[in-house]
PDB file of C-alpha atoms in Angstrom:
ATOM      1  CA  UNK A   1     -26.999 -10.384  36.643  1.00 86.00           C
ATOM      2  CA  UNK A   2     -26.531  -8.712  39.656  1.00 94.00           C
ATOM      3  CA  UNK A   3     -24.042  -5.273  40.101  1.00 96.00           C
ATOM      4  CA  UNK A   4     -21.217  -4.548  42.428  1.00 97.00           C
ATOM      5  CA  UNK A   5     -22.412  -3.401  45.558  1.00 97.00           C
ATOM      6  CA  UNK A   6     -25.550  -5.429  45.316  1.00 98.00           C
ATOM      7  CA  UNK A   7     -26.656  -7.420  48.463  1.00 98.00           C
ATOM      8  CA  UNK A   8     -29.284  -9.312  50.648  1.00 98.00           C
ATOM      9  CA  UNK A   9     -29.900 -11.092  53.906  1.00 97.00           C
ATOM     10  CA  UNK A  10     -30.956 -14.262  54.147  1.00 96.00           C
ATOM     11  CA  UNK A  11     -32.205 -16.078  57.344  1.00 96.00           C
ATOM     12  CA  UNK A  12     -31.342 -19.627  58.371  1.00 95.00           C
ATOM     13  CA  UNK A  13     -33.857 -22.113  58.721  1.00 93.00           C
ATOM     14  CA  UNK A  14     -33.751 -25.568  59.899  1.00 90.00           C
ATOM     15  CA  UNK A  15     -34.066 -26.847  56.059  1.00 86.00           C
ATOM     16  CA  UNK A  16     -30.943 -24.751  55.147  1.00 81.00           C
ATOM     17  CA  UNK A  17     -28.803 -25.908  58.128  1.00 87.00           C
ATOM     18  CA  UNK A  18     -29.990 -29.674  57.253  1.00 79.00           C
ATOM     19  CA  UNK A  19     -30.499 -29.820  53.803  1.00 64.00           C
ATOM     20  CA  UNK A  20     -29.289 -33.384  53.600  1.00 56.00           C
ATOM     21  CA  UNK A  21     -31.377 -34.749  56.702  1.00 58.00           C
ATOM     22  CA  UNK A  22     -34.432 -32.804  56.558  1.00 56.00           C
ATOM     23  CA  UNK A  23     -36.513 -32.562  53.252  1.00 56.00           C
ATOM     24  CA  UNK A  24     -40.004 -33.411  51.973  1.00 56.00           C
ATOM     25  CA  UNK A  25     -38.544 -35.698  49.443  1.00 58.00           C
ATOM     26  CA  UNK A  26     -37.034 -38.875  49.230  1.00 61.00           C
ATOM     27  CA  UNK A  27     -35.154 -38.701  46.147  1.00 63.00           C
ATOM     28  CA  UNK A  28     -32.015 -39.784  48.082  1.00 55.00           C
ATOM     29  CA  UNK A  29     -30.854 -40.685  51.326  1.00 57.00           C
ATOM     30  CA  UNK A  30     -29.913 -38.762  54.372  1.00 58.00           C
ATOM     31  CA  UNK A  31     -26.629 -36.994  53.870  1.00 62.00           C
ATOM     32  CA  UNK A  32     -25.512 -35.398  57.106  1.00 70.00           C
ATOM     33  CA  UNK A  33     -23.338 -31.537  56.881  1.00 79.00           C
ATOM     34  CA  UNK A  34     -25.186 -30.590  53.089  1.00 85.00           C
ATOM     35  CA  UNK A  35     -26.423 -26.923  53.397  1.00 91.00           C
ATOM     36  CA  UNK A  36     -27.628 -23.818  51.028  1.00 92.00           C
ATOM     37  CA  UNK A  37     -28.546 -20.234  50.878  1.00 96.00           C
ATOM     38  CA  UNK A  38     -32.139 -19.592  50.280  1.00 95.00           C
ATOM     39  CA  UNK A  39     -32.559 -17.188  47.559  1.00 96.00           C
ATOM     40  CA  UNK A  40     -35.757 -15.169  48.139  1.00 95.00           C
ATOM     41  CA  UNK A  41     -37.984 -15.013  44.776  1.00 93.00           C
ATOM     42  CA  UNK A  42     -38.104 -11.013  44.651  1.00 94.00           C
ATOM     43  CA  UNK A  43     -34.241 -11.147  45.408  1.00 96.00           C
ATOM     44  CA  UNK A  44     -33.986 -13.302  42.617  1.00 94.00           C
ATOM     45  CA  UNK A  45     -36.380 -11.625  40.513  1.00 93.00           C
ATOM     46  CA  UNK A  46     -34.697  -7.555  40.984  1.00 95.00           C
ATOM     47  CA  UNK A  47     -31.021  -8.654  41.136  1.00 95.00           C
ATOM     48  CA  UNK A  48     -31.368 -10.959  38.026  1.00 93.00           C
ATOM     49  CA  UNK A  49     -30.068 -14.093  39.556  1.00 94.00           C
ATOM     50  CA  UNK A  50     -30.821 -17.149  37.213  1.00 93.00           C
ATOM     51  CA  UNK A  51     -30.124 -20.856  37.612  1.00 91.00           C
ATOM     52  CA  UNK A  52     -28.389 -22.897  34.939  1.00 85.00           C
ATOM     53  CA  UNK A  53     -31.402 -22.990  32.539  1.00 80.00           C
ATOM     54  CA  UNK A  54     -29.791 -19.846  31.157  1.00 73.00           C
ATOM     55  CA  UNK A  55     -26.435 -20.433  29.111  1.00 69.00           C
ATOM     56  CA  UNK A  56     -25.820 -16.807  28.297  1.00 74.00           C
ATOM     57  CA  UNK A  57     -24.608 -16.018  32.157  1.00 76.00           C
ATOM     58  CA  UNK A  58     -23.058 -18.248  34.501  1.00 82.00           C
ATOM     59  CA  UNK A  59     -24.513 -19.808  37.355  1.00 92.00           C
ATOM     60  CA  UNK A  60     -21.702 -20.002  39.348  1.00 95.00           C
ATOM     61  CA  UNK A  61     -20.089 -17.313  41.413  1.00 96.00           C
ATOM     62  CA  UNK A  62     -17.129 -17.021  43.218  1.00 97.00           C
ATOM     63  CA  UNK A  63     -17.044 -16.348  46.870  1.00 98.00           C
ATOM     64  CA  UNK A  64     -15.583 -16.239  50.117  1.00 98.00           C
ATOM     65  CA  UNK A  65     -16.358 -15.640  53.674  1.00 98.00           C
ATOM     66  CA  UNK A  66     -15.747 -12.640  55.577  1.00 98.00           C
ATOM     67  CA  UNK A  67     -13.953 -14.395  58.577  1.00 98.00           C
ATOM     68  CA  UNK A  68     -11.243 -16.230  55.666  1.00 98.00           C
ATOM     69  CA  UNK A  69     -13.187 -20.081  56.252  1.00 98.00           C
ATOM     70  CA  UNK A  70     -13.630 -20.448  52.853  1.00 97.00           C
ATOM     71  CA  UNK A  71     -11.544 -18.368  50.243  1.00 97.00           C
ATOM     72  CA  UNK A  72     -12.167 -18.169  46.398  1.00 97.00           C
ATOM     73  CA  UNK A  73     -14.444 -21.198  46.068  1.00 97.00           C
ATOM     74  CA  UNK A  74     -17.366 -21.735  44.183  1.00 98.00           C
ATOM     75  CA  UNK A  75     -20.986 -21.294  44.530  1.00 97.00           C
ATOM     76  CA  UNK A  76     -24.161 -22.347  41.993  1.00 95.00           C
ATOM     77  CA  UNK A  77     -27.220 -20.881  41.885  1.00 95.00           C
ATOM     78  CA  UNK A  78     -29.622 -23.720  41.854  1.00 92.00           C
ATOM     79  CA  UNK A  79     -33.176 -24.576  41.645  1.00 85.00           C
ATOM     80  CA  UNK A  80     -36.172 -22.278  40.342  1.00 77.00           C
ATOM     81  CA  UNK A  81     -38.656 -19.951  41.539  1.00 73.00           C
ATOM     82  CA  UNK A  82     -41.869 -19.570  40.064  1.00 71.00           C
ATOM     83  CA  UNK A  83     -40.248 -18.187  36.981  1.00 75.00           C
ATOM     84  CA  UNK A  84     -38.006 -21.275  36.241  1.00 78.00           C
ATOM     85  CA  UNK A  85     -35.141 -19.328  35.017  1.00 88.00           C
ATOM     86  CA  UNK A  86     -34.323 -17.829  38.431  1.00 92.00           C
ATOM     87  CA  UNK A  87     -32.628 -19.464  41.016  1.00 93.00           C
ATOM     88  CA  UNK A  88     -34.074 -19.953  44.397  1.00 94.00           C
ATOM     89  CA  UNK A  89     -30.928 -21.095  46.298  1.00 95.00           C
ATOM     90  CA  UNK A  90     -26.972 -21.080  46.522  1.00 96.00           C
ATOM     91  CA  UNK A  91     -25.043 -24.475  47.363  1.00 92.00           C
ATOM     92  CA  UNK A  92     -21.300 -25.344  46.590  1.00 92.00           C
ATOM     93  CA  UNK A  93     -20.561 -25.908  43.154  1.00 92.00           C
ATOM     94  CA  UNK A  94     -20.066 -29.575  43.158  1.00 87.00           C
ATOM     95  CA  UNK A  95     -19.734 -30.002  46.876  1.00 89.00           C
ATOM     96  CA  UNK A  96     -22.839 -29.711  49.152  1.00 87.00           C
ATOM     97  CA  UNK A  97     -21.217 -30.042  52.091  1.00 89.00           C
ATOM     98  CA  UNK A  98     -19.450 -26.752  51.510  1.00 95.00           C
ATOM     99  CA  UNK A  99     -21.832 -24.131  52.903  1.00 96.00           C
ATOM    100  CA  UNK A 100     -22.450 -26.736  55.864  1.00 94.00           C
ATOM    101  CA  UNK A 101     -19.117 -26.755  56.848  1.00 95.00           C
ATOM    102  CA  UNK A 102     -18.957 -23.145  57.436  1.00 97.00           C
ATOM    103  CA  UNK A 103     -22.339 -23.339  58.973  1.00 95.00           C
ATOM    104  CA  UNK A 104     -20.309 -25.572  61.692  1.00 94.00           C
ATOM    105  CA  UNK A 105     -17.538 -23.220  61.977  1.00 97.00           C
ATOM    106  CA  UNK A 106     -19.767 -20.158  62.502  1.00 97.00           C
ATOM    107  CA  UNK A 107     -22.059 -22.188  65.015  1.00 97.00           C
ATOM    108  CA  UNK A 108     -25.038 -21.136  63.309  1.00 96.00           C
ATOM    109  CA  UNK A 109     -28.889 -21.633  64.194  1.00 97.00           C
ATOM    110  CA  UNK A 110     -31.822 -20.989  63.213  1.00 95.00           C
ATOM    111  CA  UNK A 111     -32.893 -17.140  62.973  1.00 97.00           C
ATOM    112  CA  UNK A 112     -29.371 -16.643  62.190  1.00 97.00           C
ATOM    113  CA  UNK A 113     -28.648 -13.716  59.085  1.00 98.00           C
ATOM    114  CA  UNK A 114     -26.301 -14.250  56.246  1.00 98.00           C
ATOM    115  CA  UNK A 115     -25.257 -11.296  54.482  1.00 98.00           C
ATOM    116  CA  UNK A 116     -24.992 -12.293  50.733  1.00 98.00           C
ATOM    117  CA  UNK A 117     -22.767  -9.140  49.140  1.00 98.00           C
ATOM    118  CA  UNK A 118     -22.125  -8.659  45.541  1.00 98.00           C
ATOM    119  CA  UNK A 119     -18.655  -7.852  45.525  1.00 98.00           C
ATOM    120  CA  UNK A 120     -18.145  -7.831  41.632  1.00 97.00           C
ATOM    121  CA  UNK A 121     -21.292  -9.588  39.269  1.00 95.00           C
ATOM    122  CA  UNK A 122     -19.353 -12.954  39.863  1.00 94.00           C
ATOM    123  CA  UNK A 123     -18.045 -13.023  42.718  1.00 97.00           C
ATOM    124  CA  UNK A 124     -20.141 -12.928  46.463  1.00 98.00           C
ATOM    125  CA  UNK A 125     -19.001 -12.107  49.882  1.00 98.00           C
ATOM    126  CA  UNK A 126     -20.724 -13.823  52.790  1.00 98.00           C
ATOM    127  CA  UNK A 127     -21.002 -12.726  56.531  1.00 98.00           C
ATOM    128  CA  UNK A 128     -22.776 -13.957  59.485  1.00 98.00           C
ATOM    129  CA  UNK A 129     -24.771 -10.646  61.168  1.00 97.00           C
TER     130      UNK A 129
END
């Protein structure tokens, strides 16, 4: 589980700004406005961040945005590296659309940097660089 203080940067690719219109799969339609966090694996792997797989630590996190969009919602780390306990991506808990929403209101692109912060084990702080 990760500490206080902890943090990463993640950059913005097409897939994570259109998760719900471009994918290599067609498990389900095209939902337009989903988007996630990628998660690198050695991210994952040194900050102990595990998917739902494992029920002796949560999966979800509270968080909030450094410009007040979003305050106190929740995030779920999702999917699996190579080691299937860890997760490889955050999306909103429940609501996909979430993380794209504030991807509208920050205008981001491609290249763009997310700061992922740590703020207590639970609970994540998120800036645009």
């Amino acid at each position: 589980m990760p500490n206080a203080g902890d943090s990463f940067i993640t950059i913005l690719k097409r897939a994570h700004l259109e998760w719900g219109e471009y994918r290599h799969t067609n498990t389900r339609g095209v939902v337009i406005g989903e988007g996630y966090l990628q998660i690198p694996s050695e991210v994952a792997y040194n900050l102990d961040i595990t998917n739902n797989s494992i029920t002796m630590r949560p999966a979800e996190y509270d968080f909030s945005t450094s410009d007040n969009f979003i305050v106190k919602d929740k995030l779920l780390a999702a999917g699996n590296q190579s080691k299937a306990e860890f997760a490889k991506q955050f999306h909103g808990s429940g609501h996909l659309k979430l993380l794209g929403d504030w991807f509208i209101y920050i205008d981001a692109h491609i290249g763009d940097q997310i700061e992922v912060k740590f703020v207590t084990p639970t609970e994540i702080l998120l800036t645009k660089l």
